[in-house]
Amino acid sequence: MLETVLFFALALLAVTAAIGMIVHRSPVYSVLMLIITLFSIAGFYVLLNAPFVAAVHMIVYAGAIIVLFLFVVMLLDLRHESDRFTLTKFSRVLAFIAFLVFLGEAILLVKVAFIDGGLDIGLGGQVSQLGDTPSIGKLLFTAYLLPFEIASVLLLVAIIGAVILAKQNLKPSQ
Amino acid sequence: MPIEYYLIVAAILFSIGVLGVLTRRNAIIVFLCIELMLNAVNLTLVAFSNHVQNLDGQVFVFFVMIVAAAEVAVGLALIVAIFRQKETVYVDEINLMKW
């Protein structure tokens, strides 16, 4: 019961904030709306027995990525947008078609869930405490050790790339 | 809670992200929408991971987050560099490579 109430509250919050994010004029408010969506998604992770992913999600997104976004938005001193959507009518129509295609997939899922009587992909059902930190850590340092190390190299490359790209002297020589 | 509910929410969030990427002019908002789409996919992965009782999905979410963090760092640096050169972050005004 509590799970159902929590789920629908979080779902409503996530979707509303996401819509607010793409229609709001001010970039700062868009970033703040994304924080609300990310908080709701962290709530979903907790509901799905994945507390470690929820914690990492909050640390990485709210703690690092959103702060970075806010810094850039405030550094760039953007003028207030009068026309915030792309100009050509063609691209607007195309975008709306793409939106409908993806939304159609969601509606197809509704059909599968409520008319065909649920998704059947084997397994599932038994409740266990799978998503705790020790078991993920064990998996990460045994089966996924090489991808883990490659990920660290990727982050190093991203750090160096970001520093070089954002350096002052990239201006063309006048 | 059946898994379909989570998949539906994730699909709706992904659709909103697609709409934002294709319609907004501000490059920073486009980046935000890409983050939203990545998160919708992560939600799907965790939902399936819980459904089939297999941890691999959650490890994959971990790697998606790493790639997202790297992408944001480089992407925002690119936006700052472009803003220095052209004084704009609107994607329809950045047409240096258009011919």
PDB file of C-alpha atoms in Angstrom:
ATOM      1  CA  MET A   1       0.000   0.000   0.000  1.00  0.00           C
ATOM      2  CA  LEU A   2       2.665   2.464   1.076  1.00  0.00           C
ATOM      3  CA  GLU A   3       4.787   1.387  -1.877  1.00  0.00           C
ATOM      4  CA  THR A   4       1.943   2.102  -4.311  1.00  0.00           C
ATOM      5  CA  VAL A   5       1.255   5.549  -2.856  1.00  0.00           C
ATOM      6  CA  LEU A   6       4.967   6.402  -2.880  1.00  0.00           C
ATOM      7  CA  PHE A   7       5.347   5.165  -6.448  1.00  0.00           C
ATOM      8  CA  PHE A   8       2.517   7.251  -7.853  1.00  0.00           C
ATOM      9  CA  ALA A   9       3.577  10.345  -5.910  1.00  0.00           C
ATOM     10  CA  LEU A  10       7.143   9.993  -7.205  1.00  0.00           C
ATOM     11  CA  ALA A  11       5.950   9.283 -10.752  1.00  0.00           C
ATOM     12  CA  LEU A  12       3.743  12.376 -10.781  1.00  0.00           C
ATOM     13  CA  LEU A  13       6.571  14.493  -9.367  1.00  0.00           C
ATOM     14  CA  ALA A  14       9.124  13.154 -11.876  1.00  0.00           C
ATOM     15  CA  VAL A  15       6.965  13.660 -14.961  1.00  0.00           C
ATOM     16  CA  THR A  16       5.693  17.096 -13.892  1.00  0.00           C
ATOM     17  CA  ALA A  17       9.194  18.340 -13.145  1.00  0.00           C
ATOM     18  CA  ALA A  18      10.509  16.915 -16.429  1.00  0.00           C
ATOM     19  CA  ILE A  19       7.801  18.740 -18.401  1.00  0.00           C
ATOM     20  CA  GLY A  20       8.544  21.896 -16.425  1.00  0.00           C
ATOM     21  CA  MET A  21      12.206  21.482 -17.302  1.00  0.00           C
ATOM     22  CA  ILE A  22      11.664  21.521 -21.054  1.00  0.00           C
ATOM     23  CA  VAL A  23       9.134  24.376 -21.122  1.00  0.00           C
ATOM     24  CA  HIS A  24      10.612  26.822 -18.615  1.00  0.00           C
ATOM     25  CA  ARG A  25      12.183  30.000 -19.966  1.00  0.00           C
ATOM     26  CA  SER A  26      14.996  30.391 -17.475  1.00  0.00           C
ATOM     27  CA  PRO A  27      17.849  27.833 -17.658  1.00  0.00           C
ATOM     28  CA  VAL A  28      18.387  28.075 -13.880  1.00  0.00           C
ATOM     29  CA  TYR A  29      14.828  26.930 -13.198  1.00  0.00           C
ATOM     30  CA  SER A  30      15.235  24.133 -15.745  1.00  0.00           C
ATOM     31  CA  VAL A  31      18.273  22.858 -13.850  1.00  0.00           C
ATOM     32  CA  LEU A  32      16.383  23.042 -10.534  1.00  0.00           C
ATOM     33  CA  MET A  33      13.460  21.121 -12.085  1.00  0.00           C
ATOM     34  CA  LEU A  34      15.893  18.420 -13.184  1.00  0.00           C
ATOM     35  CA  ILE A  35      17.006  18.074  -9.547  1.00  0.00           C
ATOM     36  CA  ILE A  36      13.395  17.285  -8.584  1.00  0.00           C
ATOM     37  CA  THR A  37      13.184  14.645 -11.317  1.00  0.00           C
ATOM     38  CA  LEU A  38      16.497  13.126 -10.198  1.00  0.00           C
ATOM     39  CA  PHE A  39      15.319  13.001  -6.581  1.00  0.00           C
ATOM     40  CA  SER A  40      12.199  11.111  -7.675  1.00  0.00           C
ATOM     41  CA  ILE A  41      14.316   8.672  -9.674  1.00  0.00           C
ATOM     42  CA  ALA A  42      16.461   8.072  -6.579  1.00  0.00           C
ATOM     43  CA  GLY A  43      13.199   7.286  -4.765  1.00  0.00           C
ATOM     44  CA  PHE A  44      12.359   4.737  -7.489  1.00  0.00           C
ATOM     45  CA  TYR A  45      15.756   3.095  -6.967  1.00  0.00           C
ATOM     46  CA  VAL A  46      15.034   2.725  -3.247  1.00  0.00           C
ATOM     47  CA  LEU A  47      11.628   1.203  -4.051  1.00  0.00           C
ATOM     48  CA  LEU A  48      13.401  -1.233  -6.389  1.00  0.00           C
ATOM     49  CA  ASN A  49      15.727  -2.564  -3.642  1.00  0.00           C
ATOM     50  CA  ALA A  50      18.763  -0.741  -5.010  1.00  0.00           C
ATOM     51  CA  PRO A  51      19.974   1.494  -2.154  1.00  0.00           C
ATOM     52  CA  PHE A  52      23.577   1.579  -3.403  1.00  0.00           C
ATOM     53  CA  VAL A  53      22.552   2.823  -6.846  1.00  0.00           C
ATOM     54  CA  ALA A  54      20.259   5.383  -5.198  1.00  0.00           C
ATOM     55  CA  ALA A  55      23.101   6.721  -3.045  1.00  0.00           C
ATOM     56  CA  VAL A  56      25.587   6.865  -5.943  1.00  0.00           C
ATOM     57  CA  HIS A  57      22.914   8.501  -8.102  1.00  0.00           C
ATOM     58  CA  MET A  58      22.350  11.260  -5.551  1.00  0.00           C
ATOM     59  CA  ILE A  59      26.078  11.847  -5.017  1.00  0.00           C
ATOM     60  CA  VAL A  60      26.993  11.909  -8.713  1.00  0.00           C
ATOM     61  CA  TYR A  61      23.991  13.827 -10.046  1.00  0.00           C
ATOM     62  CA  ALA A  62      22.895  16.196  -7.289  1.00  0.00           C
ATOM     63  CA  GLY A  63      26.389  16.556  -5.884  1.00  0.00           C
ATOM     64  CA  ALA A  64      28.461  16.910  -9.028  1.00  0.00           C
ATOM     65  CA  ILE A  65      26.634  17.152 -12.330  1.00  0.00           C
ATOM     66  CA  ILE A  66      23.881  19.575 -11.293  1.00  0.00           C
ATOM     67  CA  VAL A  67      26.360  21.837  -9.504  1.00  0.00           C
ATOM     68  CA  LEU A  68      28.457  21.888 -12.676  1.00  0.00           C
ATOM     69  CA  PHE A  69      25.390  22.793 -14.737  1.00  0.00           C
ATOM     70  CA  LEU A  70      24.427  25.590 -12.347  1.00  0.00           C
ATOM     71  CA  PHE A  71      27.960  26.981 -12.399  1.00  0.00           C
ATOM     72  CA  VAL A  72      28.017  27.070 -16.193  1.00  0.00           C
ATOM     73  CA  VAL A  73      24.528  28.606 -16.438  1.00  0.00           C
ATOM     74  CA  MET A  74      25.504  31.346 -14.008  1.00  0.00           C
ATOM     75  CA  LEU A  75      28.947  31.908 -15.570  1.00  0.00           C
ATOM     76  CA  LEU A  76      27.605  32.351 -19.079  1.00  0.00           C
ATOM     77  CA  ASP A  77      25.197  35.199 -18.234  1.00  0.00           C
ATOM     78  CA  LEU A  78      22.531  34.176 -20.729  1.00  0.00           C
ATOM     79  CA  ARG A  79      20.060  36.752 -21.864  1.00  0.00           C
ATOM     80  CA  HIS A  80      16.425  36.001 -21.183  1.00  0.00           C
ATOM     81  CA  GLU A  81      15.027  33.831 -23.916  1.00  0.00           C
ATOM     82  CA  SER A  82      12.212  35.316 -25.925  1.00  0.00           C
ATOM     83  CA  ASP A  83      11.895  32.387 -28.293  1.00  0.00           C
ATOM     84  CA  ARG A  84      13.088  29.308 -26.526  1.00  0.00           C
ATOM     85  CA  PHE A  85      12.228  26.656 -29.108  1.00  0.00           C
ATOM     86  CA  THR A  86      13.884  25.974 -32.445  1.00  0.00           C
ATOM     87  CA  LEU A  87      12.680  28.242 -35.175  1.00  0.00           C
ATOM     88  CA  THR A  88      11.819  26.150 -38.208  1.00  0.00           C
ATOM     89  CA  LYS A  89       8.364  24.696 -38.374  1.00  0.00           C
ATOM     90  CA  PHE A  90       9.714  21.539 -40.025  1.00  0.00           C
ATOM     91  CA  SER A  91      11.929  20.599 -37.082  1.00  0.00           C
ATOM     92  CA  ARG A  92       9.070  21.253 -34.657  1.00  0.00           C
ATOM     93  CA  VAL A  93       6.810  18.844 -36.545  1.00  0.00           C
ATOM     94  CA  LEU A  94       9.644  16.284 -36.736  1.00  0.00           C
ATOM     95  CA  ALA A  95      10.296  16.588 -33.005  1.00  0.00           C
ATOM     96  CA  PHE A  96       6.642  16.092 -32.195  1.00  0.00           C
ATOM     97  CA  ILE A  97       6.529  12.963 -34.357  1.00  0.00           C
ATOM     98  CA  ALA A  98       9.562  11.544 -32.513  1.00  0.00           C
ATOM     99  CA  PHE A  99       7.878  12.372 -29.204  1.00  0.00           C
ATOM    100  CA  LEU A 100       4.738  10.522 -30.307  1.00  0.00           C
ATOM    101  CA  VAL A 101       6.747   7.474 -31.399  1.00  0.00           C
ATOM    102  CA  PHE A 102       8.415   7.156 -28.005  1.00  0.00           C
ATOM    103  CA  LEU A 103       5.181   7.880 -26.167  1.00  0.00           C
ATOM    104  CA  GLY A 104       3.570   5.198 -28.305  1.00  0.00           C
ATOM    105  CA  GLU A 105       6.009   2.719 -26.805  1.00  0.00           C
ATOM    106  CA  ALA A 106       4.825   3.750 -23.358  1.00  0.00           C
ATOM    107  CA  ILE A 107       1.210   3.233 -24.427  1.00  0.00           C
ATOM    108  CA  LEU A 108       2.149  -0.171 -25.839  1.00  0.00           C
ATOM    109  CA  LEU A 109       3.520  -1.029 -22.399  1.00  0.00           C
ATOM    110  CA  VAL A 110       0.204   0.007 -20.848  1.00  0.00           C
ATOM    111  CA  LYS A 111      -1.518  -2.401 -23.230  1.00  0.00           C
ATOM    112  CA  VAL A 112       0.908  -5.211 -22.324  1.00  0.00           C
ATOM    113  CA  ALA A 113       0.461  -4.499 -18.630  1.00  0.00           C
ATOM    114  CA  PHE A 114      -3.304  -4.253 -18.414  1.00  0.00           C
ATOM    115  CA  ILE A 115      -4.765  -6.151 -21.390  1.00  0.00           C
ATOM    116  CA  ASP A 116      -2.259  -8.933 -22.121  1.00  0.00           C
ATOM    117  CA  GLY A 117      -1.858  -9.607 -18.411  1.00  0.00           C
ATOM    118  CA  GLY A 118       1.676  -8.545 -17.639  1.00  0.00           C
ATOM    119  CA  LEU A 119       5.152  -8.892 -19.055  1.00  0.00           C
ATOM    120  CA  ASP A 120       6.510 -12.427 -18.908  1.00  0.00           C
ATOM    121  CA  ILE A 121      10.281 -12.618 -18.988  1.00  0.00           C
ATOM    122  CA  GLY A 122      10.916 -15.570 -16.711  1.00  0.00           C
ATOM    123  CA  LEU A 123      12.198 -15.341 -13.167  1.00  0.00           C
ATOM    124  CA  GLY A 124      11.259 -12.548 -10.818  1.00  0.00           C
ATOM    125  CA  GLY A 125       8.849 -12.548  -7.961  1.00  0.00           C
ATOM    126  CA  GLN A 126      10.958 -13.671  -5.034  1.00  0.00           C
ATOM    127  CA  VAL A 127      12.032 -10.802  -2.833  1.00  0.00           C
ATOM    128  CA  SER A 128      15.644 -10.677  -1.779  1.00  0.00           C
ATOM    129  CA  GLN A 129      18.171  -8.146  -0.579  1.00  0.00           C
ATOM    130  CA  LEU A 130      20.229  -8.001  -3.751  1.00  0.00           C
ATOM    131  CA  GLY A 131      21.158  -4.377  -4.255  1.00  0.00           C
ATOM    132  CA  ASP A 132      23.246  -3.866  -1.135  1.00  0.00           C
ATOM    133  CA  THR A 133      26.748  -2.417  -1.318  1.00  0.00           C
ATOM    134  CA  PRO A 134      28.809  -5.570  -0.549  1.00  0.00           C
ATOM    135  CA  SER A 135      27.299  -7.660  -3.330  1.00  0.00           C
ATOM    136  CA  ILE A 136      27.675  -4.883  -5.930  1.00  0.00           C
ATOM    137  CA  GLY A 137      31.211  -4.228  -4.737  1.00  0.00           C
ATOM    138  CA  LYS A 138      32.060  -7.898  -5.049  1.00  0.00           C
ATOM    139  CA  LEU A 139      30.705  -7.979  -8.602  1.00  0.00           C
ATOM    140  CA  LEU A 140      32.473  -4.744  -9.508  1.00  0.00           C
ATOM    141  CA  PHE A 141      35.883  -5.998  -8.359  1.00  0.00           C
ATOM    142  CA  THR A 142      35.659  -9.506  -9.800  1.00  0.00           C
ATOM    143  CA  ALA A 143      33.591  -9.920 -12.971  1.00  0.00           C
ATOM    144  CA  TYR A 144      33.688  -6.230 -13.918  1.00  0.00           C
ATOM    145  CA  LEU A 145      37.252  -5.383 -12.861  1.00  0.00           C
ATOM    146  CA  LEU A 146      38.508  -4.500 -16.340  1.00  0.00           C
ATOM    147  CA  PRO A 147      35.531  -2.242 -17.242  1.00  0.00           C
ATOM    148  CA  PHE A 148      35.966  -0.604 -13.834  1.00  0.00           C
ATOM    149  CA  GLU A 149      39.606   0.241 -14.558  1.00  0.00           C
ATOM    150  CA  ILE A 150      38.750   1.439 -18.064  1.00  0.00           C
ATOM    151  CA  ALA A 151      36.092   3.687 -16.537  1.00  0.00           C
ATOM    152  CA  SER A 152      38.727   5.295 -14.320  1.00  0.00           C
ATOM    153  CA  VAL A 153      40.867   5.997 -17.393  1.00  0.00           C
ATOM    154  CA  LEU A 154      37.797   7.434 -19.140  1.00  0.00           C
ATOM    155  CA  LEU A 155      37.232   9.828 -16.228  1.00  0.00           C
ATOM    156  CA  LEU A 156      40.882  10.891 -16.339  1.00  0.00           C
ATOM    157  CA  VAL A 157      40.593  11.586 -20.072  1.00  0.00           C
ATOM    158  CA  ALA A 158      37.401  13.589 -19.443  1.00  0.00           C
ATOM    159  CA  ILE A 159      39.131  15.684 -16.759  1.00  0.00           C
ATOM    160  CA  ILE A 160      42.079  16.490 -19.022  1.00  0.00           C
ATOM    161  CA  GLY A 161      39.785  17.157 -21.982  1.00  0.00           C
ATOM    162  CA  ALA A 162      37.551  19.505 -19.995  1.00  0.00           C
ATOM    163  CA  VAL A 163      40.530  21.475 -18.670  1.00  0.00           C
ATOM    164  CA  ILE A 164      42.069  21.843 -22.119  1.00  0.00           C
ATOM    165  CA  LEU A 165      38.766  22.806 -23.769  1.00  0.00           C
ATOM    166  CA  ALA A 166      37.898  25.401 -21.144  1.00  0.00           C
ATOM    167  CA  LYS A 167      41.333  27.036 -21.148  1.00  0.00           C
ATOM    168  CA  GLN A 168      41.446  30.715 -21.890  1.00  0.00           C
ATOM    169  CA  ASN A 169      43.917  30.778 -24.759  1.00  0.00           C
ATOM    170  CA  LEU A 170      41.722  28.890 -27.203  1.00  0.00           C
ATOM    171  CA  LYS A 171      40.698  32.223 -28.714  1.00  0.00           C
ATOM    172  CA  PRO A 172      41.824  32.760 -32.298  1.00  0.00           C
ATOM    173  CA  SER A 173      44.873  35.004 -32.430  1.00  0.00           C
ATOM    174  CA  GLN A 174      43.755  38.517 -33.278  1.00  0.00           C
TER     175      GLN A 174
ATOM    176  CA  MET B   1       4.686  -2.997  -7.687  1.00  0.00           C
ATOM    177  CA  PRO B   2       4.754  -4.659 -11.138  1.00  0.00           C
ATOM    178  CA  ILE B   3       7.687  -3.844 -13.370  1.00  0.00           C
ATOM    179  CA  GLU B   4       5.483  -2.379 -16.127  1.00  0.00           C
ATOM    180  CA  TYR B   5       4.722   0.700 -14.032  1.00  0.00           C
ATOM    181  CA  TYR B   6       8.407   1.556 -13.787  1.00  0.00           C
ATOM    182  CA  LEU B   7       8.891   0.920 -17.508  1.00  0.00           C
ATOM    183  CA  ILE B   8       5.989   3.234 -18.340  1.00  0.00           C
ATOM    184  CA  VAL B   9       7.388   6.051 -16.198  1.00  0.00           C
ATOM    185  CA  ALA B  10      10.836   5.548 -17.740  1.00  0.00           C
ATOM    186  CA  ALA B  11       9.369   5.609 -21.264  1.00  0.00           C
ATOM    187  CA  ILE B  12       7.462   8.827 -20.529  1.00  0.00           C
ATOM    188  CA  LEU B  13      10.592  10.485 -19.101  1.00  0.00           C
ATOM    189  CA  PHE B  14      12.596   9.362 -22.146  1.00  0.00           C
ATOM    190  CA  SER B  15       9.954  10.795 -24.501  1.00  0.00           C
ATOM    191  CA  ILE B  16      10.038  14.133 -22.702  1.00  0.00           C
ATOM    192  CA  GLY B  17      13.830  14.098 -23.017  1.00  0.00           C
ATOM    193  CA  VAL B  18      13.591  13.444 -26.768  1.00  0.00           C
ATOM    194  CA  LEU B  19      11.111  16.282 -27.179  1.00  0.00           C
ATOM    195  CA  GLY B  20      13.407  18.632 -25.281  1.00  0.00           C
ATOM    196  CA  VAL B  21      16.520  17.700 -27.258  1.00  0.00           C
ATOM    197  CA  LEU B  22      14.748  18.193 -30.574  1.00  0.00           C
ATOM    198  CA  THR B  23      12.932  21.442 -29.790  1.00  0.00           C
ATOM    199  CA  ARG B  24      14.954  23.593 -27.377  1.00  0.00           C
ATOM    200  CA  ARG B  25      17.459  26.156 -28.684  1.00  0.00           C
ATOM    201  CA  ASN B  26      19.594  26.492 -25.586  1.00  0.00           C
ATOM    202  CA  ALA B  27      22.503  24.024 -25.701  1.00  0.00           C
ATOM    203  CA  ILE B  28      22.539  23.723 -21.894  1.00  0.00           C
ATOM    204  CA  ILE B  29      18.890  22.649 -21.834  1.00  0.00           C
ATOM    205  CA  VAL B  30      19.661  20.140 -24.600  1.00  0.00           C
ATOM    206  CA  PHE B  31      22.342  18.700 -22.318  1.00  0.00           C
ATOM    207  CA  LEU B  32      19.890  18.551 -19.416  1.00  0.00           C
ATOM    208  CA  CYS B  33      17.472  16.613 -21.611  1.00  0.00           C
ATOM    209  CA  ILE B  34      20.220  14.145 -22.555  1.00  0.00           C
ATOM    210  CA  GLU B  35      20.814  13.614 -18.822  1.00  0.00           C
ATOM    211  CA  LEU B  36      17.091  12.987 -18.395  1.00  0.00           C
ATOM    212  CA  MET B  37      17.147  10.365 -21.154  1.00  0.00           C
ATOM    213  CA  LEU B  38      20.174   8.624 -19.603  1.00  0.00           C
ATOM    214  CA  ASN B  39      18.348   8.540 -16.281  1.00  0.00           C
ATOM    215  CA  ALA B  40      15.218   7.085 -17.848  1.00  0.00           C
ATOM    216  CA  VAL B  41      17.338   4.273 -19.281  1.00  0.00           C
ATOM    217  CA  ASN B  42      19.001   3.764 -15.885  1.00  0.00           C
ATOM    218  CA  LEU B  43      15.579   3.429 -14.297  1.00  0.00           C
ATOM    219  CA  THR B  44      14.663   0.761 -16.842  1.00  0.00           C
ATOM    220  CA  LEU B  45      17.900  -1.110 -16.118  1.00  0.00           C
ATOM    221  CA  VAL B  46      17.334  -1.083 -12.352  1.00  0.00           C
ATOM    222  CA  ALA B  47      13.703  -2.137 -12.780  1.00  0.00           C
ATOM    223  CA  PHE B  48      14.716  -5.137 -14.885  1.00  0.00           C
ATOM    224  CA  SER B  49      17.605  -5.903 -12.515  1.00  0.00           C
ATOM    225  CA  ASN B  50      15.113  -6.109  -9.665  1.00  0.00           C
ATOM    226  CA  HIS B  51      12.660  -8.096 -11.750  1.00  0.00           C
ATOM    227  CA  VAL B  52      15.036 -10.863 -12.830  1.00  0.00           C
ATOM    228  CA  GLN B  53      16.972 -10.726  -9.535  1.00  0.00           C
ATOM    229  CA  ASN B  54      20.291 -10.166 -11.267  1.00  0.00           C
ATOM    230  CA  LEU B  55      22.809  -7.551 -10.152  1.00  0.00           C
ATOM    231  CA  ASP B  56      24.454  -7.021 -13.544  1.00  0.00           C
ATOM    232  CA  GLY B  57      21.896  -4.359 -14.420  1.00  0.00           C
ATOM    233  CA  GLN B  58      22.851  -2.273 -11.405  1.00  0.00           C
ATOM    234  CA  VAL B  59      26.548  -2.533 -12.272  1.00  0.00           C
ATOM    235  CA  PHE B  60      25.666  -1.353 -15.775  1.00  0.00           C
ATOM    236  CA  VAL B  61      23.848   1.651 -14.278  1.00  0.00           C
ATOM    237  CA  PHE B  62      27.078   2.451 -12.438  1.00  0.00           C
ATOM    238  CA  PHE B  63      28.992   2.542 -15.740  1.00  0.00           C
ATOM    239  CA  VAL B  64      26.297   4.622 -17.433  1.00  0.00           C
ATOM    240  CA  MET B  65      26.677   7.171 -14.622  1.00  0.00           C
ATOM    241  CA  ILE B  66      30.449   7.303 -15.176  1.00  0.00           C
ATOM    242  CA  VAL B  67      29.991   7.923 -18.899  1.00  0.00           C
ATOM    243  CA  ALA B  68      27.333  10.558 -18.144  1.00  0.00           C
ATOM    244  CA  ALA B  69      29.700  12.368 -15.772  1.00  0.00           C
ATOM    245  CA  ALA B  70      32.500  12.355 -18.359  1.00  0.00           C
ATOM    246  CA  GLU B  71      30.089  13.527 -21.064  1.00  0.00           C
ATOM    247  CA  VAL B  72      28.831  16.423 -18.953  1.00  0.00           C
ATOM    248  CA  ALA B  73      32.344  17.580 -18.069  1.00  0.00           C
ATOM    249  CA  VAL B  74      33.513  17.619 -21.687  1.00  0.00           C
ATOM    250  CA  GLY B  75      30.187  18.909 -23.043  1.00  0.00           C
ATOM    251  CA  LEU B  76      29.985  21.853 -20.678  1.00  0.00           C
ATOM    252  CA  ALA B  77      33.625  22.704 -21.412  1.00  0.00           C
ATOM    253  CA  LEU B  78      32.704  22.704 -25.112  1.00  0.00           C
ATOM    254  CA  ILE B  79      29.736  24.994 -24.447  1.00  0.00           C
ATOM    255  CA  VAL B  80      31.943  27.409 -22.501  1.00  0.00           C
ATOM    256  CA  ALA B  81      34.523  27.382 -25.316  1.00  0.00           C
ATOM    257  CA  ILE B  82      31.830  28.016 -27.950  1.00  0.00           C
ATOM    258  CA  PHE B  83      30.341  30.823 -25.849  1.00  0.00           C
ATOM    259  CA  ARG B  84      33.759  32.496 -25.659  1.00  0.00           C
ATOM    260  CA  GLN B  85      34.100  32.405 -29.424  1.00  0.00           C
ATOM    261  CA  LYS B  86      30.558  33.180 -30.586  1.00  0.00           C
ATOM    262  CA  GLU B  87      28.842  34.784 -27.569  1.00  0.00           C
ATOM    263  CA  THR B  88      25.896  32.434 -27.898  1.00  0.00           C
ATOM    264  CA  VAL B  89      24.747  29.011 -26.714  1.00  0.00           C
ATOM    265  CA  TYR B  90      21.772  28.729 -29.043  1.00  0.00           C
ATOM    266  CA  VAL B  91      22.130  25.688 -31.267  1.00  0.00           C
ATOM    267  CA  ASP B  92      20.573  27.389 -34.295  1.00  0.00           C
ATOM    268  CA  GLU B  93      23.150  30.176 -34.144  1.00  0.00           C
ATOM    269  CA  ILE B  94      26.111  27.796 -33.969  1.00  0.00           C
ATOM    270  CA  ASN B  95      26.488  26.960 -37.654  1.00  0.00           C
ATOM    271  CA  LEU B  96      30.245  26.981 -38.190  1.00  0.00           C
ATOM    272  CA  MET B  97      30.244  23.537 -39.800  1.00  0.00           C
ATOM    273  CA  LYS B  98      27.152  24.143 -41.913  1.00  0.00           C
ATOM    274  CA  TRP B  99      27.565  24.367 -45.676  1.00  0.00           C
TER     275      TRP B  99
END
